[in-house]
Structures are given as C-alpha cells and as structure tokens.
Amino acid sequence: MDLLTPDLGLLFWQVIVFLGLFFILRAFAWKPITDSLNERENNIQSALDLAEKTRLEMTALKADNEKLLAQARSEREAILRGAKETADKMLADSRDKAESEGKRILEQARESMQNERQALVQQMKKEVVTLSLDIAEKVLRKELSDKTAQEKLVTDLVTNSNLN
Amino acid sequence: MMRSGINRILLVVALILSSLVGVRAQEHEHSGEPHTEHAGDEAAKKGKFDVGSMIMHHIKDDHGWEFAHGVTLPLPVILYSSDRSLEVFSSSRLAHGEVYNGYKNEHGKIHRVHEGGEASHEAKVYDFSITKNVASLLLSAAIMLLVFSAVSSGYAKNKGKAPKGIQSFLEPIILFVRDEIAKPSIGPKYTKYLPYLLTLFFFILTNNLLGLLPGAANLTGNIAVTLVLAVITFLIVTFSGNKHYWMHILKPTGVPVALLPIMIPVEIVGVFMKPISLMVRLFANITAGHIIILSLLGLIFMANALGGSGTSLAISPVVIFFTLFLNMIELLVAFLQAFIFTLLTAMYIGSAVEEHHEADHGIGYEGAEAH
C-alpha cells in the first residue's frame, strides 16, 4: 500500500461506491432538488413578470384614464363652444330678421302712406275741381242772369276766338 | 461578467495556493523519506519515536481502522485467489503480523505464506478488503445519502415555501455549483452534467472534511480515489467531445502546417494531462495537508524523545498554535480542492461541448471577450 500506487481493492470499491452514489443521488436527490429549484425560480420569475405586467397595465390604464379625461374635457369645451356659437348665431339671425322685418314693415307703411297721400291728393284735386266748377257755375249763373251779360260774353268769346 | 471575474480570481488564487502546498508537500516528502529510513533504523535500535513511519501510517490505507494507539476497529478482509476463490475474515486475525489461513499482512499488503512463514508469490491474491479507506468511503456515501435524502425531502415538504433546516444550509452550495461552476463553464447544455458535478463536488468536500477529523482515513489523499474521479471526468469529457473539440486537437485553426507535427502530439498529451493533473492535484493537496499537520504534531513527540518531557511541554503551545492555523487552512483547502476539481471538470466538459470554435482557447479568450 504505497503512496503512489493505487490499490486494486480501493479502486474497485471507489468505482462501485462512487457510481452507485452518483446514480442514486441523481435519481433521488439532484433531480428533485434541481427541479424544485427551477420551479421556484420560475415561480419567482413569473411573479415578478406578473407584477411588472400589472404595473405596466396600471400605468397604461392611468394614461388611458387621463386621455379619456382630456378627451371628455375637450369634448365638453367643444360642445360649449358649439352651443355658444349656435346661440350667437341664433341671436344674430333673429336680430337680422327683426331688422329686415322692421325695415319691411317700415317700407310697407311708407308705401301705404304714400298711396294714401296720393289718394288724398287725388281726392282733394277732385274736390277742388268740383268745388271750383260749382263756384264757377254759381258765378256764371249769377253773371249770366241778365241778357246783356250773356251777349257780351258771347261776343267776347267770339272775338277772342276770331283772333285765334 | 462580474461573477465570472470573481470565479477567475478564485481559481487563480486556488491554483497558486494549491501549487504552494504541493511544493511544500514535495519538499517534505523528499526531505522526509531519507530521514524516515534513518530515523526508522535508529528507532529500531534505540526504541525512539519515528515520525516518518507515524506519518506514513496515518496517511496510508490499512486493514483495520486504528482510531488511537491500540484502539483498532477490525474490518473485513476479502481476498480472491484463483485456487481458493473468495475468502472473507476479520482483519484482527492478521494483526501484529500473525499468520491466518496461510495469509500474512506485511506493510499493509497481504501475502500468501508457506507453512514455515516465508512469503510465497506463487498464487496471485487479489485484495478487495474493506480497508480503512473503503470503510471511510462507505461512511461518506452513507452520510451523503442521508443528508441529501433529507435535503430532497425538504424540497418535497416545503414545496412553495422557504427552505428550512439542512435544506437551506446546502441550497446555497448547490446553487453555487449550478450557477458559478456548471452554467458559466459548460453553457446551455449544463443540465446534463449537473448531477455529476454536484456528486463530485459533495463527494470530494465530504471526504476532505471527514479526512480532517482525528483518526479518520485520508480518502481524497489516496491516489486510487482521485484516479477513479479523474478517469470518470476523462471519460465524460471524451465521450461528450463534439466535432469542434476533436478538430481542435487534430487540426488547430491558425497553426501553420509545418507546426502540426509538434502541435498534434502536444494536444494529445494535453488531453491526457488534464485528468492526470486533476488526479495529482487533489491527491497531493490533501496528502500534503495531512503530512504537514502530522509533522507538526510529530515535533512534540520528537522533542519528547530528544529532550524529555520538559522540552515537549515547552514547544507544544507553539506547535498547537501552528497546527490550529494549518487546520484552518486545511478547512479552506477542503472547500477549495472540491471547488477546483469540480470547476476544472466543468471547464473540460465545457471545452468538449462548446459550439464555437474560438472559445476553445480557454480562459484568456473568454476573459478578453468579457471586457
């Protein structure tokens, strides 16, 4: 049993025991141990991944909310603006309409006034004519009540017409 | 990147340390042996303390397990010879050079002897005895089976919960072997080789630590044990070798054709040198540690033999201090050698299964790649 020469017996036992140990441990220790270590690592990893995913989802959700809020706000603004515009337009429209209506009414009034005045003038003219004819008749009747005056007029008229 | 850097540094430190210890061991062996013979002669003559044979007795294998002087556990002797077939008897029957059944134990080797007592070398006797080392091997196997079945059942019991007890004690080491040794050295195919690396690591570690106990066997410091481990590693590497691995040996890229007659033998020698270096490194480191500790303790007895009990009492505090210190180093070495053996095995496997041709250049290239 020298230091540097391997003994046959120990070689034999070492091969048997080491290989036996290897196969037994591989089947009953290393496999379950490494499997559960891997499983645990996977669990931890998936839990971390899930947490990260959830966090991202949360931020996405928050961003979405923000966006939604902003959209709602801008929509409200747009609606308000639209309403104001409509109201303004309606106001302006009605004002225009009222103005034009007033103008039209005024025009109409003016027209009818004109007409009435015209009619009135006409009427007055007629009245004046009638009146002056009446007056002239009366005057003539009075003037020509005597014979001489009649003759004189006739002669005047004749002379005047001869000149023509 | 950071981790692999730390790994490299650890490996370098470990190699330097191991080479230092190895050199010291060699010196010791060289200076020890003639001294031993000399002292042995003297001891035989004067009945004085022989430190060399004491050390050799402790680090070598033996039939029967001597825990302390005179306290020996007899172990079964199993012999096979072609004419007498299988024979099993207790090692106590061969104690103190007694002859039993025609067998005699001479310096740890069992020989057939004639009636008169002189050795006979006619029949070849194959010795498959449960020696001290085999007993220690079985003990360590039993311990490992117990420990790891407990760890394994811990995973079944605490499924989905935090590890507990011995499970949580060994889990970091298992993870270390997986994440720091197997994964970076072998790459994505590591799962196939992980059971072997784990068995190897814990086998070496258990036996290194068991070997540090007083009266224990020097199992990982036995060349037969390290030989078997190295041969298994060699077989795994050789049978895992892919096309790139063999092409690298037969036709290394970037080498001029004129150099091939030199390079190919060098590469082939390298294939065999790897397991040989594994074998010698573990054997030499563990044996050297034992030799140093035993030598230090032997100083007390030498002092007693040379200068009486007063001298030995005077030097023992110093010796105990150094022995404690060396025991601490040996504890470190126990982990370190398990780590180195496993890491180098993983690296050899990694070089055999690696897909990239370039990565065959080993540590330096990977290191350069990392920067």
Coordinates of C-alpha atoms in Angstrom, one line a residue:
Chain A
M1 CA 0.0 0.0 0.0
D2 CA 2.4 2.6 -1.2
L3 CA 1.5 6.2 -1.5
L4 CA 1.7 6.5 -5.3
T5 CA 0.5 3.1 -6.4
P6 CA -3.3 2.7 -6.5
D7 CA -4.6 -0.4 -4.7
L8 CA -6.9 -2.7 -6.7
G9 CA -9.3 -3.1 -3.8
L10 CA -9.8 0.6 -3.2
L11 CA -10.1 1.2 -7.0
F12 CA -12.8 -1.4 -7.2
W13 CA -14.7 -0.1 -4.2
Q14 CA -14.3 3.6 -5.3
V15 CA -15.7 2.8 -8.7
I16 CA -18.7 0.9 -7.3
V17 CA -19.5 3.3 -4.5
F18 CA -19.0 6.5 -6.4
L19 CA -21.0 5.3 -9.4
G20 CA -23.7 3.9 -7.1
L21 CA -23.7 7.2 -5.2
F22 CA -24.0 9.1 -8.4
F23 CA -26.9 7.2 -9.8
I24 CA -28.8 7.1 -6.5
L25 CA -28.3 10.8 -5.9
R26 CA -29.1 11.7 -9.5
A27 CA -32.4 9.9 -9.3
F28 CA -33.4 10.7 -5.7
A29 CA -31.7 13.9 -4.8
W30 CA -30.3 16.0 -7.7
K31 CA -33.4 15.6 -9.9
P32 CA -36.0 16.6 -7.3
I33 CA -33.7 19.3 -5.9
T34 CA -32.9 20.9 -9.2
D35 CA -36.4 20.5 -10.4
S36 CA -37.8 22.3 -7.4
L37 CA -35.2 24.9 -7.5
N38 CA -36.1 25.6 -11.2
E39 CA -39.7 25.5 -10.3
R40 CA -39.2 28.0 -7.5
E41 CA -37.1 30.2 -9.7
N42 CA -39.8 30.1 -12.4
N43 CA -42.4 30.9 -9.9
I44 CA -40.5 33.9 -8.6
Q45 CA -39.7 35.0 -12.2
S46 CA -43.3 34.7 -13.2
A47 CA -44.5 36.5 -10.1
L48 CA -42.0 39.3 -10.9
D49 CA -43.1 39.3 -14.5
L50 CA -46.7 39.5 -13.5
A51 CA -46.0 42.4 -11.1
E52 CA -44.2 44.2 -13.9
K53 CA -47.0 43.5 -16.3
T54 CA -49.6 44.7 -13.8
R55 CA -47.6 47.8 -13.2
L56 CA -47.4 48.5 -16.9
E57 CA -51.1 47.8 -17.2
M58 CA -51.8 50.2 -14.4
T59 CA -49.8 52.9 -16.0
A60 CA -51.4 52.2 -19.3
L61 CA -54.8 52.4 -17.6
K62 CA -53.9 55.6 -15.9
A63 CA -52.7 57.1 -19.1
D64 CA -55.9 55.9 -20.7
N65 CA -57.9 57.5 -18.0
E66 CA -56.0 60.7 -18.4
K67 CA -56.6 60.6 -22.1
L68 CA -60.2 59.9 -21.6
L69 CA -60.5 62.7 -19.2
A70 CA -58.7 65.0 -21.5
Q71 CA -60.9 63.9 -24.3
A72 CA -64.0 64.5 -22.2
R73 CA -62.8 67.9 -21.2
S74 CA -62.1 68.9 -24.8
E75 CA -65.4 67.5 -25.9
R76 CA -67.2 69.5 -23.2
E77 CA -65.3 72.5 -24.4
A78 CA -66.3 71.8 -28.0
I79 CA -69.9 71.3 -27.0
L80 CA -69.9 74.5 -25.0
R81 CA -68.2 76.4 -27.8
G82 CA -70.7 75.0 -30.3
A83 CA -73.6 75.9 -28.1
K84 CA -72.3 79.4 -27.7
E85 CA -71.8 79.7 -31.4
T86 CA -75.3 78.5 -32.1
A87 CA -76.7 80.8 -29.6
D88 CA -74.7 83.7 -31.0
K89 CA -75.8 82.8 -34.5
M90 CA -79.4 82.5 -33.5
L91 CA -79.2 85.8 -31.8
A92 CA -77.6 87.4 -34.8
D93 CA -80.0 85.7 -37.1
S94 CA -83.0 86.9 -35.2
R95 CA -81.6 90.3 -34.9
D96 CA -81.1 90.4 -38.7
K97 CA -84.5 89.0 -39.3
A98 CA -86.1 91.5 -36.9
E99 CA -84.2 94.3 -38.6
S100 CA -85.2 93.2 -42.0
E101 CA -88.8 92.7 -40.9
G102 CA -88.8 96.2 -39.3
K103 CA -87.4 97.6 -42.5
R104 CA -90.0 95.8 -44.5
I105 CA -92.8 97.0 -42.2
L106 CA -91.5 100.5 -42.4
E107 CA -91.3 100.3 -46.1
Q108 CA -94.8 99.0 -46.3
A109 CA -96.0 101.7 -44.0
R110 CA -94.3 104.3 -46.0
E111 CA -95.7 102.9 -49.2
S112 CA -99.2 102.8 -47.9
M113 CA -98.8 106.3 -46.5
Q114 CA -97.7 107.4 -49.9
N115 CA -100.6 105.7 -51.5
E116 CA -103.0 107.2 -49.1
R117 CA -101.5 110.6 -49.6
Q118 CA -101.7 110.2 -53.3
A119 CA -105.3 109.1 -53.0
L120 CA -105.9 112.0 -50.6
V121 CA -104.3 114.5 -53.1
Q122 CA -106.4 112.9 -55.9
Q123 CA -109.5 113.2 -53.8
M124 CA -108.6 116.8 -52.9
K125 CA -107.9 117.6 -56.5
K126 CA -111.3 116.1 -57.5
E127 CA -113.0 118.0 -54.6
V128 CA -111.2 121.2 -55.7
V129 CA -112.3 120.7 -59.3
T130 CA -115.8 120.0 -58.3
L131 CA -115.8 122.9 -55.9
S132 CA -114.3 125.3 -58.4
L133 CA -116.7 124.0 -61.0
D134 CA -119.5 124.7 -58.6
I135 CA -118.2 128.1 -57.8
A136 CA -117.6 128.8 -61.5
E137 CA -121.2 127.6 -62.2
K138 CA -122.6 129.7 -59.5
V139 CA -120.5 132.7 -60.6
L140 CA -121.5 132.1 -64.2
R141 CA -125.1 131.6 -63.2
K142 CA -125.0 134.9 -61.3
E143 CA -123.1 136.7 -64.1
L144 CA -125.3 135.4 -66.8
S145 CA -128.6 136.1 -65.1
D146 CA -129.3 139.0 -67.3
K147 CA -129.3 139.1 -71.1
T148 CA -126.8 141.7 -71.7
A149 CA -124.1 140.0 -69.8
Q150 CA -124.8 136.9 -71.8
E151 CA -124.5 138.6 -75.0
K152 CA -121.4 140.3 -74.0
L153 CA -119.7 137.1 -73.1
V154 CA -120.7 135.6 -76.3
T155 CA -119.3 138.4 -78.2
D156 CA -116.1 138.3 -76.1
L157 CA -115.7 134.7 -76.8
V158 CA -116.4 135.2 -80.4
T159 CA -113.9 138.0 -80.7
N160 CA -111.3 136.0 -78.9
S161 CA -111.9 133.0 -81.0
N162 CA -111.7 135.1 -84.2
L163 CA -108.3 136.2 -83.2
N164 CA -107.2 132.7 -82.9
Chain B
M1 CA -19.3 39.2 -16.1
M2 CA -18.6 40.3 -12.5
R3 CA -19.3 36.8 -11.3
S4 CA -17.1 35.1 -13.8
G5 CA -14.4 37.6 -12.9
I6 CA -14.6 36.6 -9.3
N7 CA -14.5 33.0 -10.4
R8 CA -11.4 33.5 -12.3
I9 CA -9.7 35.2 -9.4
L10 CA -10.8 32.4 -7.1
L11 CA -9.4 29.9 -9.5
V12 CA -6.1 31.7 -9.8
V13 CA -5.8 32.0 -6.0
A14 CA -6.7 28.4 -5.6
L15 CA -4.2 27.2 -8.1
I16 CA -1.4 29.3 -6.6
L17 CA -2.3 28.1 -3.1
S18 CA -2.5 24.5 -4.2
S19 CA 0.8 24.7 -6.0
L20 CA 2.4 26.2 -2.9
V21 CA 1.0 23.5 -0.7
G22 CA 2.0 20.9 -3.3
V23 CA 5.6 22.2 -3.4
R24 CA 5.8 22.1 0.3
A25 CA 4.5 18.6 0.3
Q26 CA 7.0 17.5 -2.2
E27 CA 9.8 19.1 -0.2
H28 CA 8.6 17.3 2.8
E29 CA 8.4 14.0 1.1
H30 CA 11.8 14.4 -0.3
S31 CA 13.4 15.5 2.9
G32 CA 11.2 13.2 4.8
E33 CA 12.0 9.9 3.2
P34 CA 15.7 9.5 3.8
H35 CA 15.2 10.9 7.3
T36 CA 12.4 8.4 7.8
E37 CA 14.7 5.5 6.9
H38 CA 17.4 6.9 9.1
A39 CA 15.1 7.5 11.9
G40 CA 13.5 4.2 11.4
D41 CA 16.8 2.4 11.8
E42 CA 17.5 4.5 14.9
A43 CA 14.1 3.8 16.2
A44 CA 14.6 0.1 15.7
K45 CA 17.8 0.3 17.6
K46 CA 17.0 2.7 20.4
G47 CA 13.2 2.4 20.6
K48 CA 12.8 6.1 19.9
F49 CA 9.9 7.9 18.2
D50 CA 9.9 7.5 14.4
V51 CA 7.9 10.5 13.0
G52 CA 8.2 9.4 9.3
S53 CA 6.6 6.0 9.8
M54 CA 4.0 7.5 12.0
I55 CA 3.0 10.0 9.3
M56 CA 3.1 7.3 6.6
H57 CA 1.0 5.0 8.8
H58 CA -1.6 7.8 9.1
I59 CA -1.9 8.8 5.5
K60 CA -1.8 5.3 4.0
D61 CA -4.6 2.8 3.8
D62 CA -4.7 0.0 6.3
H63 CA -6.6 -3.2 7.1
G64 CA -8.4 -2.3 10.3
W65 CA -9.2 1.2 11.4
E66 CA -7.0 2.5 14.2
F67 CA -8.6 5.4 15.9
A68 CA -6.0 5.7 18.6
H69 CA -3.0 3.7 19.6
G70 CA -4.3 0.3 20.5
V71 CA -7.9 1.1 19.7
T72 CA -8.5 -0.6 16.4
L73 CA -11.8 -1.4 14.7
P74 CA -11.3 -4.7 12.8
L75 CA -12.6 -4.6 9.3
P76 CA -13.4 -7.5 6.9
V77 CA -10.6 -8.8 4.7
I78 CA -11.9 -10.0 1.4
L79 CA -9.5 -12.0 -0.7
Y80 CA -9.8 -13.6 -4.1
S81 CA -7.3 -16.1 -5.4
S82 CA -7.7 -18.4 -8.4
D83 CA -7.1 -21.6 -6.4
R84 CA -9.0 -20.7 -3.2
S85 CA -11.7 -18.5 -4.7
L86 CA -13.3 -15.9 -2.3
E87 CA -12.3 -15.7 1.4
V88 CA -13.6 -13.4 4.0
F89 CA -12.3 -13.0 7.5
S90 CA -11.7 -10.3 10.1
S91 CA -8.6 -8.1 9.9
S92 CA -8.0 -8.7 13.6
R93 CA -6.7 -12.2 12.7
L94 CA -3.8 -10.7 10.8
A95 CA -3.0 -8.1 13.4
H96 CA 0.6 -7.8 14.7
G97 CA 2.0 -9.9 11.8
E98 CA 0.1 -13.1 12.7
V99 CA -0.4 -15.7 10.1
Y100 CA -4.0 -16.8 9.4
N101 CA -5.1 -19.3 6.9
G102 CA -1.8 -19.0 5.1
Y103 CA -2.0 -15.2 4.8
K104 CA 0.2 -12.6 6.4
N105 CA -0.1 -8.8 6.4
E106 CA 3.3 -7.3 5.5
H107 CA 3.4 -3.5 5.4
G108 CA -0.3 -3.3 4.6
K109 CA 0.0 -5.9 1.8
I110 CA -1.5 -9.4 2.3
H111 CA 0.7 -12.2 1.0
R112 CA 0.3 -15.9 0.9
V113 CA 2.9 -17.6 3.1
H114 CA 4.2 -21.1 3.4
E115 CA 3.9 -23.3 6.4
G116 CA 7.3 -22.1 7.6
G117 CA 6.3 -18.4 7.4
E118 CA 8.3 -17.2 4.4
A119 CA 6.4 -15.3 1.7
S120 CA 5.1 -17.2 -1.3
H121 CA 4.4 -15.5 -4.6
E122 CA 3.1 -18.4 -6.5
A123 CA -0.6 -17.6 -6.3
K124 CA -1.7 -14.1 -7.1
V125 CA -4.0 -12.8 -4.4
Y126 CA -6.5 -10.1 -5.2
D127 CA -7.3 -7.9 -2.2
F128 CA -10.9 -6.5 -2.2
S129 CA -10.8 -5.9 1.6
I130 CA -13.0 -3.3 3.3
T131 CA -9.9 -1.3 4.3
K132 CA -9.9 1.8 6.4
N133 CA -10.3 3.9 3.2
V134 CA -13.1 1.7 1.9
A135 CA -14.9 1.9 5.2
S136 CA -14.5 5.7 5.2
L137 CA -15.7 5.7 1.6
L138 CA -18.8 3.8 2.6
L139 CA -19.3 6.0 5.6
S140 CA -19.1 9.1 3.5
A141 CA -21.5 7.6 0.9
A142 CA -24.0 6.9 3.8
I143 CA -23.6 10.4 5.1
M144 CA -24.2 11.9 1.7
L145 CA -27.2 9.7 1.1
L146 CA -28.7 10.6 4.4
V147 CA -28.0 14.3 4.0
F148 CA -29.3 14.6 0.5
S149 CA -32.3 12.5 1.0
A150 CA -33.1 14.9 3.9
V151 CA -32.5 17.8 1.6
S152 CA -34.5 16.3 -1.2
S153 CA -37.5 15.5 1.1
G154 CA -37.2 19.1 2.4
Y155 CA -38.0 20.3 -1.1
A156 CA -41.0 17.9 -1.3
K157 CA -42.2 19.0 2.2
N158 CA -41.6 22.7 1.8
K159 CA -42.9 22.9 -1.7
G160 CA -43.8 26.6 -2.4
K161 CA -42.3 27.6 0.9
A162 CA -39.0 29.0 2.1
P163 CA -36.2 26.3 2.5
K164 CA -35.7 25.1 6.1
G165 CA -33.0 23.4 8.1
I166 CA -30.4 21.4 6.3
Q167 CA -32.1 22.2 3.1
S168 CA -31.4 25.9 3.5
F169 CA -27.9 25.2 4.6
L170 CA -27.0 23.2 1.5
E171 CA -29.1 25.1 -1.0
P172 CA -26.6 27.9 -1.5
I173 CA -23.8 25.4 -2.1
I174 CA -26.0 23.5 -4.7
L175 CA -26.8 26.8 -6.3
F176 CA -23.2 27.8 -6.2
V177 CA -22.2 24.6 -8.1
R178 CA -25.0 25.2 -10.6
D179 CA -24.7 28.9 -11.1
E180 CA -21.0 29.5 -10.6
I181 CA -19.4 26.3 -11.8
A182 CA -21.8 24.4 -14.2
K183 CA -23.6 27.3 -16.0
P184 CA -20.6 29.6 -16.9
S185 CA -18.2 26.8 -17.7
I186 CA -20.4 24.4 -19.7
G187 CA -23.0 26.8 -21.2
P188 CA -26.6 25.9 -22.1
K189 CA -26.1 22.1 -22.0
Y190 CA -25.1 22.2 -18.3
T191 CA -28.2 20.4 -17.0
K192 CA -27.0 17.0 -18.4
Y193 CA -23.7 17.3 -16.5
L194 CA -25.0 19.0 -13.3
P195 CA -25.8 15.7 -11.4
Y196 CA -22.2 14.5 -12.0
L197 CA -20.7 17.9 -10.9
L198 CA -22.8 18.0 -7.8
T199 CA -22.0 14.4 -6.8
L200 CA -18.3 15.1 -7.5
F201 CA -18.3 18.4 -5.5
F202 CA -20.1 17.0 -2.5
F203 CA -18.1 13.7 -2.6
I204 CA -14.8 15.5 -2.5
L205 CA -16.0 18.0 0.0
T206 CA -17.4 15.4 2.4
N207 CA -14.3 13.2 2.2
N208 CA -12.0 16.2 2.6
L209 CA -13.8 17.3 5.7
L210 CA -14.1 13.7 7.0
G211 CA -10.3 13.3 6.5
L212 CA -9.6 16.3 8.7
L213 CA -11.2 14.5 11.7
P214 CA -8.7 13.0 14.1
G215 CA -8.2 9.3 13.4
A216 CA -10.0 9.5 10.1
A217 CA -8.9 8.0 6.8
N218 CA -7.1 10.0 4.2
L219 CA -9.5 9.1 1.4
T220 CA -9.2 12.0 -1.0
G221 CA -5.5 12.0 -0.4
N222 CA -5.4 8.5 -1.8
I223 CA -4.3 8.2 -5.4
A224 CA -6.7 5.4 -6.2
V225 CA -9.7 7.6 -5.3
T226 CA -8.5 10.6 -7.2
L227 CA -7.6 8.3 -10.1
V228 CA -11.2 7.0 -10.4
L229 CA -12.6 10.5 -10.2
A230 CA -10.2 11.8 -12.8
V231 CA -10.9 8.8 -15.1
I232 CA -14.6 9.3 -14.9
T233 CA -14.1 13.0 -15.8
F234 CA -11.8 12.0 -18.6
L235 CA -14.4 9.5 -20.0
I236 CA -17.2 12.1 -19.7
V237 CA -15.1 14.7 -21.5
T238 CA -14.0 12.3 -24.2
F239 CA -17.5 10.9 -24.9
S240 CA -19.0 14.4 -24.8
G241 CA -16.5 15.8 -27.2
N242 CA -18.1 17.2 -30.3
K243 CA -16.7 17.8 -33.8
H244 CA -15.1 21.1 -32.8
Y245 CA -13.3 19.5 -29.8
W246 CA -11.7 16.8 -31.9
M247 CA -11.0 19.2 -34.8
H248 CA -9.2 21.5 -32.4
I249 CA -7.0 18.6 -31.4
L250 CA -6.4 17.2 -34.9
K251 CA -6.2 20.4 -36.8
P252 CA -6.0 23.5 -34.6
T253 CA -7.0 26.7 -36.5
G254 CA -4.4 29.3 -37.2
V255 CA -1.5 26.9 -36.8
P256 CA 0.9 26.7 -39.7
V257 CA 1.0 23.2 -41.3
A258 CA 4.7 22.9 -40.5
L259 CA 3.9 23.1 -36.8
L260 CA 1.2 20.4 -36.9
P261 CA 3.7 17.5 -36.2
I262 CA 4.5 19.3 -33.0
M263 CA 1.1 20.6 -32.1
I264 CA -0.9 17.4 -32.6
P265 CA 1.2 15.4 -30.1
V266 CA 1.1 18.3 -27.7
E267 CA -2.7 18.5 -28.0
I268 CA -3.0 14.7 -27.5
V269 CA -0.7 14.9 -24.4
G270 CA -2.9 17.7 -23.2
V271 CA -6.0 15.5 -23.4
F272 CA -4.4 13.1 -21.0
M273 CA -2.6 15.7 -18.9
K274 CA -5.9 17.2 -17.9
P275 CA -7.2 14.2 -15.9
I276 CA -3.7 13.4 -14.6
S277 CA -3.4 17.0 -13.3
L278 CA -6.8 16.6 -11.6
M279 CA -5.7 13.3 -10.0
V280 CA -2.4 14.6 -8.8
R281 CA -3.7 18.0 -7.6
L282 CA -6.3 16.6 -5.3
F283 CA -4.1 13.7 -4.0
A284 CA -1.1 15.9 -3.4
N285 CA -3.0 18.7 -1.7
I286 CA -4.9 16.6 0.7
T287 CA -2.0 14.3 1.5
A288 CA 0.3 17.3 1.9
G289 CA -2.0 18.9 4.4
H290 CA -2.1 15.7 6.4
I291 CA 1.6 15.4 6.3
I292 CA 2.2 18.9 7.5
I293 CA -0.2 18.6 10.4
L294 CA 1.1 15.2 11.4
S295 CA 4.7 16.5 11.1
L296 CA 3.9 19.4 13.4
L297 CA 2.3 17.2 15.9
G298 CA 5.2 14.8 15.5
L299 CA 7.5 17.6 16.6
I300 CA 6.1 17.3 20.2
F301 CA 6.9 13.6 20.3
M302 CA 10.3 14.2 18.7
A303 CA 11.1 16.8 21.3
N304 CA 10.0 14.3 24.0
A305 CA 12.3 11.7 22.6
L306 CA 15.2 14.1 22.2
G307 CA 15.0 16.4 25.1
G308 CA 12.5 14.9 27.5
S309 CA 9.0 15.9 28.6
G310 CA 10.1 19.4 29.6
T311 CA 11.1 20.3 26.1
S312 CA 8.0 18.8 24.6
L313 CA 5.8 20.7 27.0
A314 CA 7.7 23.9 26.1
I315 CA 7.2 23.6 22.4
S316 CA 3.7 22.2 22.4
P317 CA 1.9 25.6 22.7
V318 CA 3.8 26.8 19.6
V319 CA 3.1 23.6 17.8
I320 CA -0.6 23.6 18.7
F321 CA -0.9 27.2 17.5
F322 CA 0.6 26.3 14.1
T323 CA -1.4 23.1 13.9
L324 CA -4.6 25.1 14.6
F325 CA -3.6 27.6 11.9
L326 CA -2.9 24.8 9.5
N327 CA -6.2 23.1 10.3
M328 CA -7.9 26.3 9.4
I329 CA -6.0 26.4 6.1
E330 CA -6.9 22.7 5.6
L331 CA -10.6 23.6 6.1
L332 CA -10.2 26.2 3.4
V333 CA -8.3 23.7 1.2
A334 CA -11.1 21.1 1.7
F335 CA -13.6 23.5 0.1
L336 CA -11.1 24.9 -2.4
Q337 CA -10.0 21.5 -3.8
A338 CA -13.6 20.4 -4.1
F339 CA -14.3 23.6 -6.0
I340 CA -11.2 23.4 -8.2
F341 CA -11.8 19.7 -9.1
T342 CA -15.4 20.5 -10.0
L343 CA -14.7 23.7 -11.8
L344 CA -11.9 22.2 -13.9
T345 CA -14.1 19.2 -14.7
A346 CA -16.8 21.6 -15.8
M347 CA -14.4 23.6 -17.9
Y348 CA -13.0 20.5 -19.6
I349 CA -16.6 19.4 -20.3
G350 CA -17.4 22.9 -21.4
S351 CA -14.5 22.9 -23.9
A352 CA -15.7 19.5 -25.2
V353 CA -19.3 20.5 -25.8
E354 CA -18.7 24.1 -26.8
E355 CA -20.2 25.0 -30.2
H356 CA -17.9 28.0 -31.0
H357 CA -14.6 27.0 -32.3
E358 CA -12.9 30.2 -31.0
A359 CA -14.0 29.6 -27.4
D360 CA -11.7 26.5 -27.3
H361 CA -8.8 28.8 -26.4
G362 CA -10.0 28.8 -22.9
I363 CA -9.8 31.2 -20.0
G364 CA -7.8 34.0 -21.6
Y365 CA -10.1 34.3 -24.6
E366 CA -13.3 34.3 -22.6
G367 CA -11.8 36.8 -20.3
A368 CA -10.9 39.0 -23.2
E369 CA -14.4 38.5 -24.6
A370 CA -15.9 39.6 -21.3
H371 CA -14.2 43.0 -21.4

